[in-house]
């Protein structure tokens, strides 16, 4: 039986539970207990604060963990990074007050930087030969400069809205992060096999996200033009309709390109375009 450590509550919890559910692992995680037994796959879920997940996995208390890469990098423990999960995207960046006379990384020499990520920050400063004072605070790092606790901050940024609200400007992105699946190094063969199955499910879910399944009717004479517009898994599916002048075309299109491609397809004569959700892509 595999034990997976996940965030008990917080920003990653909901998407983690949704990913597990899509992979056929459902547990009543709403309960307050530390451990939830899942249905559908031989796993237990260990509900932890995200700070504790890297260590729990490094020690083998949990075989696997789902946690932000930022936490893994900060804790600096020996784990295997198995799979990037495609959610919880953010970066850790240095930011300075808007009015600062910032002129490059040397600006940080002799400055006080507030952060909840002292390990990553000191590693970065050392690599760049910068000598700054690190003030470790948990909680609202972004207010530290305004209250005089620091000259700058090193913190999580996603949209950048929080920085703007606090009169700060991002000057250097240090690491990119997203939720990752991590594993205890050297899992035994049986657990490794379960992990491989789980990864197979996760990959097919992650791959299908952001993709749409599109069906349309197309005049036969437009086929060559339509094929230039359409991608597909290998290539689009082309089926005959009862009416010999028309075809039915099926294709998988990334959501980001959906409307642009549909407009082009309509321009070459496509009609009755259906856009469907894709649940899984199994390769
Ligand atoms: P816990 O109670 O588990 O310690 P936390 O308060 O430390 O939770 P959350 O705020 O729930 O952590 O964030 C969890 C993770 O979500 C972060 O470590 C980061 O990987 C990711 N994340 C993505 N976007 C953001 C964001 N805008 N702000 C903070 N974290 C983000
Ligand atoms: Mg935390």
PDB file of C-alpha atoms and ligand atoms in Angstrom:
ATOM      1  CA  UNK A   1       0.000   0.000   0.000  1.00  0.00           C
ATOM      2  CA  UNK A   2       1.408   3.405  -1.025  1.00  0.00           C
ATOM      3  CA  UNK A   3       1.147   6.353   1.295  1.00  0.00           C
ATOM      4  CA  UNK A   4       0.868   9.767  -0.354  1.00  0.00           C
ATOM      5  CA  UNK A   5       1.389  12.975   1.604  1.00  0.00           C
ATOM      6  CA  UNK A   6      -0.766  15.856   0.399  1.00  0.00           C
ATOM      7  CA  UNK A   7      -1.482  19.345   1.696  1.00  0.00           C
ATOM      8  CA  UNK A   8      -4.243  19.168   4.325  1.00  0.00           C
ATOM      9  CA  UNK A   9      -5.609  22.594   3.435  1.00  0.00           C
ATOM     10  CA  UNK A  10      -4.398  25.529   1.409  1.00  0.00           C
ATOM     11  CA  UNK A  11      -3.813  26.472  -2.178  1.00  0.00           C
ATOM     12  CA  UNK A  12      -2.740  23.052  -3.431  1.00  0.00           C
ATOM     13  CA  UNK A  13      -5.283  20.950  -1.578  1.00  0.00           C
ATOM     14  CA  UNK A  14      -8.244  21.291  -3.900  1.00  0.00           C
ATOM     15  CA  UNK A  15      -6.359  20.643  -7.147  1.00  0.00           C
ATOM     16  CA  UNK A  16      -4.468  17.761  -5.574  1.00  0.00           C
ATOM     17  CA  UNK A  17      -7.691  16.102  -4.459  1.00  0.00           C
ATOM     18  CA  UNK A  18      -9.175  16.713  -7.924  1.00  0.00           C
ATOM     19  CA  UNK A  19      -6.155  15.151  -9.649  1.00  0.00           C
ATOM     20  CA  UNK A  20      -6.357  12.103  -7.385  1.00  0.00           C
ATOM     21  CA  UNK A  21     -10.096  11.810  -8.014  1.00  0.00           C
ATOM     22  CA  UNK A  22      -9.563  12.007 -11.797  1.00  0.00           C
ATOM     23  CA  UNK A  23      -7.002   9.222 -11.384  1.00  0.00           C
ATOM     24  CA  UNK A  24      -9.655   7.090  -9.664  1.00  0.00           C
ATOM     25  CA  UNK A  25      -8.490   7.730  -6.107  1.00  0.00           C
ATOM     26  CA  UNK A  26     -11.258   9.120  -3.989  1.00  0.00           C
ATOM     27  CA  UNK A  27     -11.058   9.681  -0.265  1.00  0.00           C
ATOM     28  CA  UNK A  28     -13.202  11.635   2.117  1.00  0.00           C
ATOM     29  CA  UNK A  29     -10.450  14.136   2.753  1.00  0.00           C
ATOM     30  CA  UNK A  30     -12.832  16.604   4.330  1.00  0.00           C
ATOM     31  CA  UNK A  31     -12.494  14.764   7.609  1.00  0.00           C
ATOM     32  CA  UNK A  32     -10.092  16.062  10.215  1.00  0.00           C
ATOM     33  CA  UNK A  33      -8.035  12.930  10.568  1.00  0.00           C
ATOM     34  CA  UNK A  34      -4.428  12.793   9.512  1.00  0.00           C
ATOM     35  CA  UNK A  35      -4.860   9.711   7.383  1.00  0.00           C
ATOM     36  CA  UNK A  36      -7.572   8.995   4.824  1.00  0.00           C
ATOM     37  CA  UNK A  37      -7.998   5.610   3.194  1.00  0.00           C
ATOM     38  CA  UNK A  38      -8.649   5.970  -0.490  1.00  0.00           C
ATOM     39  CA  UNK A  39     -10.960   3.931  -2.638  1.00  0.00           C
ATOM     40  CA  UNK A  40     -10.061   2.816  -6.155  1.00  0.00           C
ATOM     41  CA  UNK A  41      -6.304   2.412  -5.714  1.00  0.00           C
ATOM     42  CA  UNK A  42      -4.267   0.903  -2.865  1.00  0.00           C
ATOM     43  CA  UNK A  43      -3.165   4.158  -1.234  1.00  0.00           C
ATOM     44  CA  UNK A  44      -3.445   6.020   2.039  1.00  0.00           C
ATOM     45  CA  UNK A  45      -3.404   9.785   2.082  1.00  0.00           C
ATOM     46  CA  UNK A  46      -1.406  11.564   4.747  1.00  0.00           C
ATOM     47  CA  UNK A  47      -2.720  15.092   5.262  1.00  0.00           C
ATOM     48  CA  UNK A  48       0.055  17.492   6.249  1.00  0.00           C
ATOM     49  CA  UNK A  49       1.138  21.127   6.175  1.00  0.00           C
ATOM     50  CA  UNK A  50       3.024  21.632   2.946  1.00  0.00           C
ATOM     51  CA  UNK A  51       6.206  22.532   4.866  1.00  0.00           C
ATOM     52  CA  UNK A  52       6.349  19.011   6.284  1.00  0.00           C
ATOM     53  CA  UNK A  53       5.793  17.071   3.062  1.00  0.00           C
ATOM     54  CA  UNK A  54       9.377  17.038   1.673  1.00  0.00           C
ATOM     55  CA  UNK A  55      10.769  15.704   4.941  1.00  0.00           C
ATOM     56  CA  UNK A  56       7.983  13.147   5.371  1.00  0.00           C
ATOM     57  CA  UNK A  57       8.851  11.790   1.922  1.00  0.00           C
ATOM     58  CA  UNK A  58      12.611  11.944   2.454  1.00  0.00           C
ATOM     59  CA  UNK A  59      12.210   9.931   5.680  1.00  0.00           C
ATOM     60  CA  UNK A  60       9.858   7.412   4.084  1.00  0.00           C
ATOM     61  CA  UNK A  61       6.958   8.302   6.416  1.00  0.00           C
ATOM     62  CA  UNK A  62       5.143   8.797   3.126  1.00  0.00           C
ATOM     63  CA  UNK A  63       6.278   7.052  -0.074  1.00  0.00           C
ATOM     64  CA  UNK A  64       5.058   9.868  -2.262  1.00  0.00           C
ATOM     65  CA  UNK A  65       4.162  13.507  -1.847  1.00  0.00           C
ATOM     66  CA  UNK A  66       2.418  16.231  -3.804  1.00  0.00           C
ATOM     67  CA  UNK A  67       3.851  19.629  -2.946  1.00  0.00           C
ATOM     68  CA  UNK A  68       5.085  22.878  -4.490  1.00  0.00           C
ATOM     69  CA  UNK A  69       8.595  22.604  -5.911  1.00  0.00           C
ATOM     70  CA  UNK A  70       9.438  25.764  -3.919  1.00  0.00           C
ATOM     71  CA  UNK A  71       8.974  23.824  -0.672  1.00  0.00           C
ATOM     72  CA  UNK A  72      11.054  20.901  -1.942  1.00  0.00           C
ATOM     73  CA  UNK A  73      13.834  23.227  -2.965  1.00  0.00           C
ATOM     74  CA  UNK A  74      13.768  25.092   0.366  1.00  0.00           C
ATOM     75  CA  UNK A  75      13.868  21.952   2.492  1.00  0.00           C
ATOM     76  CA  UNK A  76      16.851  20.646   0.537  1.00  0.00           C
ATOM     77  CA  UNK A  77      16.159  16.982   1.381  1.00  0.00           C
ATOM     78  CA  UNK A  78      16.935  13.840  -0.569  1.00  0.00           C
ATOM     79  CA  UNK A  79      13.855  12.969  -2.608  1.00  0.00           C
ATOM     80  CA  UNK A  80      13.155  11.931  -6.196  1.00  0.00           C
ATOM     81  CA  UNK A  81      11.261  14.482  -8.294  1.00  0.00           C
ATOM     82  CA  UNK A  82       9.002  12.163 -10.275  1.00  0.00           C
ATOM     83  CA  UNK A  83       6.530  14.270 -12.230  1.00  0.00           C
ATOM     84  CA  UNK A  84       5.527  17.903 -12.740  1.00  0.00           C
ATOM     85  CA  UNK A  85       1.792  18.146 -12.207  1.00  0.00           C
ATOM     86  CA  UNK A  86       0.926  21.308 -14.132  1.00  0.00           C
ATOM     87  CA  UNK A  87      -0.853  23.275 -11.385  1.00  0.00           C
ATOM     88  CA  UNK A  88       0.148  25.611  -8.544  1.00  0.00           C
ATOM     89  CA  UNK A  89       2.425  27.554 -10.870  1.00  0.00           C
ATOM     90  CA  UNK A  90       4.377  30.424  -9.313  1.00  0.00           C
ATOM     91  CA  UNK A  91       7.937  31.714  -8.994  1.00  0.00           C
ATOM     92  CA  UNK A  92      10.145  32.926  -6.196  1.00  0.00           C
ATOM     93  CA  UNK A  93      11.373  36.419  -6.911  1.00  0.00           C
ATOM     94  CA  UNK A  94      13.277  39.314  -5.421  1.00  0.00           C
ATOM     95  CA  UNK A  95      11.232  42.510  -5.218  1.00  0.00           C
ATOM     96  CA  UNK A  96      12.176  46.027  -4.137  1.00  0.00           C
ATOM     97  CA  UNK A  97      10.147  49.143  -3.253  1.00  0.00           C
ATOM     98  CA  UNK A  98       8.963  51.019  -6.344  1.00  0.00           C
ATOM     99  CA  UNK A  99      10.984  54.099  -5.400  1.00  0.00           C
ATOM    100  CA  UNK A 100      14.265  52.208  -4.872  1.00  0.00           C
ATOM    101  CA  UNK A 101      17.204  53.211  -7.107  1.00  0.00           C
ATOM    102  CA  UNK A 102      17.597  49.597  -8.214  1.00  0.00           C
ATOM    103  CA  UNK A 103      20.421  49.150 -10.703  1.00  0.00           C
ATOM    104  CA  UNK A 104      21.095  45.413 -10.777  1.00  0.00           C
ATOM    105  CA  UNK A 105      21.788  42.602  -8.321  1.00  0.00           C
ATOM    106  CA  UNK A 106      24.660  44.532  -6.645  1.00  0.00           C
ATOM    107  CA  UNK A 107      21.957  46.786  -5.193  1.00  0.00           C
ATOM    108  CA  UNK A 108      21.246  44.017  -2.658  1.00  0.00           C
ATOM    109  CA  UNK A 109      24.739  44.259  -1.116  1.00  0.00           C
ATOM    110  CA  UNK A 110      24.312  45.333   2.502  1.00  0.00           C
ATOM    111  CA  UNK A 111      20.504  45.280   2.251  1.00  0.00           C
ATOM    112  CA  UNK A 112      18.036  43.424   4.493  1.00  0.00           C
ATOM    113  CA  UNK A 113      15.828  40.963   2.620  1.00  0.00           C
ATOM    114  CA  UNK A 114      12.713  39.470   4.227  1.00  0.00           C
ATOM    115  CA  UNK A 115      11.688  35.973   3.153  1.00  0.00           C
ATOM    116  CA  UNK A 116      10.135  32.656   4.168  1.00  0.00           C
ATOM    117  CA  UNK A 117      12.664  30.926   1.881  1.00  0.00           C
ATOM    118  CA  UNK A 118      16.084  31.578   3.494  1.00  0.00           C
ATOM    119  CA  UNK A 119      17.741  28.453   2.086  1.00  0.00           C
ATOM    120  CA  UNK A 120      16.924  29.191  -1.555  1.00  0.00           C
ATOM    121  CA  UNK A 121      17.740  32.871  -1.098  1.00  0.00           C
ATOM    122  CA  UNK A 122      21.099  32.338   0.567  1.00  0.00           C
ATOM    123  CA  UNK A 123      22.056  29.820  -2.115  1.00  0.00           C
ATOM    124  CA  UNK A 124      21.182  32.367  -4.805  1.00  0.00           C
ATOM    125  CA  UNK A 125      22.997  35.238  -3.089  1.00  0.00           C
ATOM    126  CA  UNK A 126      26.106  33.123  -2.627  1.00  0.00           C
ATOM    127  CA  UNK A 127      26.095  32.041  -6.281  1.00  0.00           C
ATOM    128  CA  UNK A 128      25.945  35.679  -7.294  1.00  0.00           C
ATOM    129  CA  UNK A 129      28.486  36.972  -4.807  1.00  0.00           C
ATOM    130  CA  UNK A 130      25.967  39.217  -3.032  1.00  0.00           C
ATOM    131  CA  UNK A 131      26.347  39.916   0.666  1.00  0.00           C
ATOM    132  CA  UNK A 132      22.915  40.724   2.116  1.00  0.00           C
ATOM    133  CA  UNK A 133      21.205  40.157   5.438  1.00  0.00           C
ATOM    134  CA  UNK A 134      18.404  37.599   5.342  1.00  0.00           C
ATOM    135  CA  UNK A 135      15.458  38.109   7.703  1.00  0.00           C
ATOM    136  CA  UNK A 136      13.380  34.966   7.928  1.00  0.00           C
ATOM    137  CA  UNK A 137       9.724  35.646   8.585  1.00  0.00           C
ATOM    138  CA  UNK A 138       6.705  33.428   8.153  1.00  0.00           C
ATOM    139  CA  UNK A 139       3.510  35.228   7.292  1.00  0.00           C
ATOM    140  CA  UNK A 140       3.121  38.424   5.317  1.00  0.00           C
ATOM    141  CA  UNK A 141       6.559  38.980   3.840  1.00  0.00           C
ATOM    142  CA  UNK A 142       5.269  41.581   1.384  1.00  0.00           C
ATOM    143  CA  UNK A 143       4.564  44.151   4.087  1.00  0.00           C
ATOM    144  CA  UNK A 144       8.090  43.989   5.573  1.00  0.00           C
ATOM    145  CA  UNK A 145       9.554  46.908   3.558  1.00  0.00           C
ATOM    146  CA  UNK A 146       6.600  49.212   4.291  1.00  0.00           C
ATOM    147  CA  UNK A 147       6.923  48.662   8.043  1.00  0.00           C
ATOM    148  CA  UNK A 148      10.689  49.115   8.005  1.00  0.00           C
ATOM    149  CA  UNK A 149      11.588  45.489   8.706  1.00  0.00           C
ATOM    150  CA  UNK A 150      13.462  45.038   5.435  1.00  0.00           C
ATOM    151  CA  UNK A 151      14.722  46.845   2.333  1.00  0.00           C
ATOM    152  CA  UNK A 152      13.472  44.186  -0.069  1.00  0.00           C
ATOM    153  CA  UNK A 153      11.694  40.846  -0.144  1.00  0.00           C
ATOM    154  CA  UNK A 154      12.130  37.413  -1.660  1.00  0.00           C
ATOM    155  CA  UNK A 155       8.729  35.766  -1.989  1.00  0.00           C
ATOM    156  CA  UNK A 156       6.244  33.794  -4.055  1.00  0.00           C
ATOM    157  CA  UNK A 157       4.832  35.665  -7.040  1.00  0.00           C
ATOM    158  CA  UNK A 158       2.106  34.410  -9.328  1.00  0.00           C
ATOM    159  CA  UNK A 159       0.145  37.259 -10.932  1.00  0.00           C
ATOM    160  CA  UNK A 160       2.183  39.993  -9.263  1.00  0.00           C
ATOM    161  CA  UNK A 161      -0.953  41.681  -7.866  1.00  0.00           C
ATOM    162  CA  UNK A 162       0.193  41.432  -4.234  1.00  0.00           C
ATOM    163  CA  UNK A 163       3.488  43.131  -5.075  1.00  0.00           C
ATOM    164  CA  UNK A 164       1.758  46.034  -6.803  1.00  0.00           C
ATOM    165  CA  UNK A 165      -0.651  46.450  -3.884  1.00  0.00           C
ATOM    166  CA  UNK A 166       2.333  46.772  -1.565  1.00  0.00           C
ATOM    167  CA  UNK A 167       4.290  49.203  -3.736  1.00  0.00           C
ATOM    168  CA  UNK A 168       6.893  46.619  -4.755  1.00  0.00           C
ATOM    169  CA  UNK A 169       8.489  45.802  -8.102  1.00  0.00           C
ATOM    170  CA  UNK A 170       9.745  42.345  -9.083  1.00  0.00           C
ATOM    171  CA  UNK A 171      13.381  42.667 -10.148  1.00  0.00           C
ATOM    172  CA  UNK A 172      14.643  39.090 -10.396  1.00  0.00           C
ATOM    173  CA  UNK A 173      12.893  35.749 -10.725  1.00  0.00           C
ATOM    174  CA  UNK A 174      15.019  33.095  -9.016  1.00  0.00           C
ATOM    175  CA  UNK A 175      13.130  29.801  -9.378  1.00  0.00           C
ATOM    176  CA  UNK A 176      10.001  28.645 -11.186  1.00  0.00           C
ATOM    177  CA  UNK A 177       7.704  26.360  -9.240  1.00  0.00           C
ATOM    178  CA  UNK A 178       4.651  24.165  -9.719  1.00  0.00           C
ATOM    179  CA  UNK A 179       3.133  21.247  -7.858  1.00  0.00           C
ATOM    180  CA  UNK A 180       5.324  18.164  -8.207  1.00  0.00           C
ATOM    181  CA  UNK A 181       5.022  14.486  -7.363  1.00  0.00           C
ATOM    182  CA  UNK A 182       7.982  13.433  -5.238  1.00  0.00           C
ATOM    183  CA  UNK A 183       9.028   9.980  -4.030  1.00  0.00           C
ATOM    184  CA  UNK A 184      11.218   8.444  -1.364  1.00  0.00           C
ATOM    185  CA  UNK A 185      14.485   7.418  -3.033  1.00  0.00           C
ATOM    186  CA  UNK A 186      14.844   3.666  -3.533  1.00  0.00           C
ATOM    187  CA  UNK A 187      11.214   2.520  -3.257  1.00  0.00           C
ATOM    188  CA  UNK A 188      10.931  -1.276  -3.338  1.00  0.00           C
ATOM    189  CA  UNK A 189       9.897  -3.011  -6.553  1.00  0.00           C
ATOM    190  CA  UNK A 190       6.269  -3.468  -5.516  1.00  0.00           C
ATOM    191  CA  UNK A 191       5.803   0.189  -4.606  1.00  0.00           C
ATOM    192  CA  UNK A 192       7.683   1.271  -7.720  1.00  0.00           C
ATOM    193  CA  UNK A 193       5.185  -0.680  -9.793  1.00  0.00           C
ATOM    194  CA  UNK A 194       2.260   1.067  -8.087  1.00  0.00           C
ATOM    195  CA  UNK A 195       4.019   4.405  -8.592  1.00  0.00           C
ATOM    196  CA  UNK A 196       4.422   3.688 -12.316  1.00  0.00           C
ATOM    197  CA  UNK A 197       0.696   2.951 -12.597  1.00  0.00           C
ATOM    198  CA  UNK A 198      -0.147   6.139 -10.784  1.00  0.00           C
ATOM    199  CA  UNK A 199       2.188   8.186 -12.997  1.00  0.00           C
ATOM    200  CA  UNK A 200       0.611   6.675 -16.092  1.00  0.00           C
ATOM    201  CA  UNK A 201      -2.804   7.893 -14.899  1.00  0.00           C
ATOM    202  CA  UNK A 202      -1.515  11.317 -13.884  1.00  0.00           C
ATOM    203  CA  UNK A 203       0.248  11.833 -17.215  1.00  0.00           C
ATOM    204  CA  UNK A 204      -2.846  11.025 -19.232  1.00  0.00           C
ATOM    205  CA  UNK A 205      -4.902  13.462 -17.134  1.00  0.00           C
ATOM    206  CA  UNK A 206      -2.330  16.247 -17.289  1.00  0.00           C
ATOM    207  CA  UNK A 207      -1.933  15.818 -21.008  1.00  0.00           C
ATOM    208  CA  UNK A 208      -5.661  16.063 -21.669  1.00  0.00           C
ATOM    209  CA  UNK A 209      -6.009  19.282 -19.674  1.00  0.00           C
ATOM    210  CA  UNK A 210      -6.256  22.284 -21.919  1.00  0.00           C
ATOM    211  CA  UNK A 211      -7.251  20.141 -24.900  1.00  0.00           C
ATOM    212  CA  UNK A 212     -10.616  19.981 -26.646  1.00  0.00           C
ATOM    213  CA  UNK A 213     -12.122  17.369 -28.906  1.00  0.00           C
ATOM    214  CA  UNK A 214     -13.621  19.040 -31.959  1.00  0.00           C
ATOM    215  CA  UNK A 215     -16.008  17.523 -34.534  1.00  0.00           C
ATOM    216  CA  UNK A 216     -17.295  19.259 -37.647  1.00  0.00           C
ATOM    217  CA  UNK A 217     -18.876  18.704 -41.016  1.00  0.00           C
ATOM    218  CA  UNK A 218     -16.803  19.777 -43.982  1.00  0.00           C
ATOM    219  CA  UNK A 219     -17.406  19.918 -47.749  1.00  0.00           C
ATOM    220  CA  UNK A 220     -15.171  17.283 -49.362  1.00  0.00           C
ATOM    221  CA  UNK A 221     -13.634  19.940 -51.595  1.00  0.00           C
ATOM    222  CA  UNK A 222     -12.221  21.767 -48.526  1.00  0.00           C
ATOM    223  CA  UNK A 223     -10.342  18.802 -47.081  1.00  0.00           C
ATOM    224  CA  UNK A 224      -6.829  19.859 -48.103  1.00  0.00           C
ATOM    225  CA  UNK A 225      -7.288  23.351 -46.704  1.00  0.00           C
ATOM    226  CA  UNK A 226      -8.818  22.039 -43.459  1.00  0.00           C
ATOM    227  CA  UNK A 227      -5.947  19.596 -42.920  1.00  0.00           C
ATOM    228  CA  UNK A 228      -3.511  22.509 -42.992  1.00  0.00           C
ATOM    229  CA  UNK A 229      -5.424  24.170 -40.161  1.00  0.00           C
ATOM    230  CA  UNK A 230      -5.954  21.110 -37.996  1.00  0.00           C
ATOM    231  CA  UNK A 231      -3.573  19.314 -35.722  1.00  0.00           C
ATOM    232  CA  UNK A 232      -4.544  15.959 -34.232  1.00  0.00           C
ATOM    233  CA  UNK A 233      -3.016  13.289 -32.072  1.00  0.00           C
ATOM    234  CA  UNK A 234      -1.427  11.738 -35.140  1.00  0.00           C
ATOM    235  CA  UNK A 235      -3.537  13.491 -37.737  1.00  0.00           C
ATOM    236  CA  UNK A 236      -7.249  14.349 -37.771  1.00  0.00           C
ATOM    237  CA  UNK A 237      -9.842  11.627 -38.265  1.00  0.00           C
ATOM    238  CA  UNK A 238     -11.747  11.904 -41.550  1.00  0.00           C
ATOM    239  CA  UNK A 239     -15.068  10.060 -41.851  1.00  0.00           C
ATOM    240  CA  UNK A 240     -17.545   9.846 -44.703  1.00  0.00           C
ATOM    241  CA  UNK A 241     -21.089  11.121 -44.303  1.00  0.00           C
ATOM    242  CA  UNK A 242     -24.093   9.603 -46.075  1.00  0.00           C
ATOM    243  CA  UNK A 243     -24.050  12.684 -48.296  1.00  0.00           C
ATOM    244  CA  UNK A 244     -21.047  12.056 -50.617  1.00  0.00           C
ATOM    245  CA  UNK A 245     -20.210  15.763 -50.820  1.00  0.00           C
ATOM    246  CA  UNK A 246     -19.541  16.029 -47.061  1.00  0.00           C
ATOM    247  CA  UNK A 247     -17.073  14.656 -44.527  1.00  0.00           C
ATOM    248  CA  UNK A 248     -16.989  14.552 -40.740  1.00  0.00           C
ATOM    249  CA  UNK A 249     -13.660  15.663 -39.258  1.00  0.00           C
ATOM    250  CA  UNK A 250     -12.514  14.945 -35.675  1.00  0.00           C
ATOM    251  CA  UNK A 251      -9.448  16.535 -34.109  1.00  0.00           C
ATOM    252  CA  UNK A 252      -7.846  17.366 -30.768  1.00  0.00           C
ATOM    253  CA  UNK A 253      -7.036  21.063 -30.432  1.00  0.00           C
ATOM    254  CA  UNK A 254      -5.270  22.931 -27.602  1.00  0.00           C
ATOM    255  CA  UNK A 255      -7.749  25.261 -25.910  1.00  0.00           C
ATOM    256  CA  UNK A 256      -5.427  28.224 -26.437  1.00  0.00           C
ATOM    257  CA  UNK A 257      -5.745  27.842 -30.222  1.00  0.00           C
ATOM    258  CA  UNK A 258      -9.385  26.774 -30.298  1.00  0.00           C
ATOM    259  CA  UNK A 259     -11.161  29.928 -31.481  1.00  0.00           C
ATOM    260  CA  UNK A 260      -8.506  30.965 -33.938  1.00  0.00           C
ATOM    261  CA  UNK A 261      -8.663  27.537 -35.606  1.00  0.00           C
ATOM    262  CA  UNK A 262     -12.452  27.399 -35.573  1.00  0.00           C
ATOM    263  CA  UNK A 263     -12.614  30.755 -37.365  1.00  0.00           C
ATOM    264  CA  UNK A 264     -10.232  29.482 -40.033  1.00  0.00           C
ATOM    265  CA  UNK A 265     -12.198  26.247 -40.390  1.00  0.00           C
ATOM    266  CA  UNK A 266     -15.445  28.143 -40.811  1.00  0.00           C
ATOM    267  CA  UNK A 267     -13.763  30.260 -43.466  1.00  0.00           C
ATOM    268  CA  UNK A 268     -13.005  27.131 -45.520  1.00  0.00           C
ATOM    269  CA  UNK A 269     -16.594  25.861 -45.159  1.00  0.00           C
ATOM    270  CA  UNK A 270     -16.752  23.850 -41.902  1.00  0.00           C
ATOM    271  CA  UNK A 271     -20.239  23.664 -40.359  1.00  0.00           C
ATOM    272  CA  UNK A 272     -21.938  22.190 -37.284  1.00  0.00           C
ATOM    273  CA  UNK A 273     -18.785  22.444 -35.178  1.00  0.00           C
ATOM    274  CA  UNK A 274     -18.991  20.591 -31.845  1.00  0.00           C
ATOM    275  CA  UNK A 275     -16.435  21.215 -29.094  1.00  0.00           C
ATOM    276  CA  UNK A 276     -16.235  18.498 -26.436  1.00  0.00           C
ATOM    277  CA  UNK A 277     -14.357  18.094 -23.173  1.00  0.00           C
ATOM    278  CA  UNK A 278     -11.485  15.621 -23.157  1.00  0.00           C
ATOM    279  CA  UNK A 279     -11.105  13.616 -19.984  1.00  0.00           C
ATOM    280  CA  UNK A 280      -8.034  11.515 -20.636  1.00  0.00           C
ATOM    281  CA  UNK A 281      -5.427  10.989 -23.286  1.00  0.00           C
ATOM    282  CA  UNK A 282      -3.959   7.510 -22.856  1.00  0.00           C
ATOM    283  CA  UNK A 283      -0.771   6.902 -24.804  1.00  0.00           C
TER     284      UNK A 283
HETATM  285  P1  LIG B   1       0.346  25.128   4.847  1.00  0.00           P
HETATM  286  O1  LIG B   1      -0.707  25.461   5.830  1.00  0.00           O
HETATM  287  O2  LIG B   1       0.118  23.789   4.227  1.00  0.00           O
HETATM  288  O3  LIG B   1       1.751  25.318   5.361  1.00  0.00           O
HETATM  289  P2  LIG B   1       0.914  27.483   3.223  1.00  0.00           P
HETATM  290  O4  LIG B   1       0.152  28.644   3.781  1.00  0.00           O
HETATM  291  O5  LIG B   1       2.359  27.341   3.525  1.00  0.00           O
HETATM  292  O6  LIG B   1       0.125  26.149   3.626  1.00  0.00           O
HETATM  293  P3  LIG B   1      -0.312  27.930   0.632  1.00  0.00           P
HETATM  294  O7  LIG B   1      -0.524  29.405   0.674  1.00  0.00           O
HETATM  295  O8  LIG B   1      -1.491  27.037   0.774  1.00  0.00           O
HETATM  296  O9  LIG B   1       0.831  27.458   1.649  1.00  0.00           O
HETATM  297  O10 LIG B   1       0.435  27.622  -0.753  1.00  0.00           O
HETATM  298  C1  LIG B   1       0.839  26.328  -1.077  1.00  0.00           C
HETATM  299  C2  LIG B   1       1.692  26.371  -2.332  1.00  0.00           C
HETATM  300  O11 LIG B   1       0.930  26.864  -3.416  1.00  0.00           O
HETATM  301  C3  LIG B   1       2.914  27.260  -2.321  1.00  0.00           C
HETATM  302  O12 LIG B   1       3.994  26.700  -1.622  1.00  0.00           O
HETATM  303  C4  LIG B   1       3.201  27.386  -3.793  1.00  0.00           C
HETATM  304  O13 LIG B   1       3.891  26.233  -4.258  1.00  0.00           O
HETATM  305  C5  LIG B   1       1.806  27.356  -4.424  1.00  0.00           C
HETATM  306  N1  LIG B   1       1.324  28.676  -4.931  1.00  0.00           N
HETATM  307  C6  LIG B   1       0.872  28.925  -6.169  1.00  0.00           C
HETATM  308  N2  LIG B   1       0.506  30.191  -6.332  1.00  0.00           N
HETATM  309  C7  LIG B   1       0.712  30.794  -5.174  1.00  0.00           C
HETATM  310  C8  LIG B   1       0.515  32.135  -4.697  1.00  0.00           C
HETATM  311  N3  LIG B   1       0.039  33.091  -5.474  1.00  0.00           N
HETATM  312  N4  LIG B   1       0.830  32.387  -3.431  1.00  0.00           N
HETATM  313  C9  LIG B   1       1.282  31.420  -2.611  1.00  0.00           C
HETATM  314  N5  LIG B   1       1.490  30.157  -3.015  1.00  0.00           N
HETATM  315  C10 LIG B   1       1.227  29.834  -4.281  1.00  0.00           C
HETATM  316 MG1  LIG B   2       3.382  26.048   4.493  1.00  0.00          MG
END
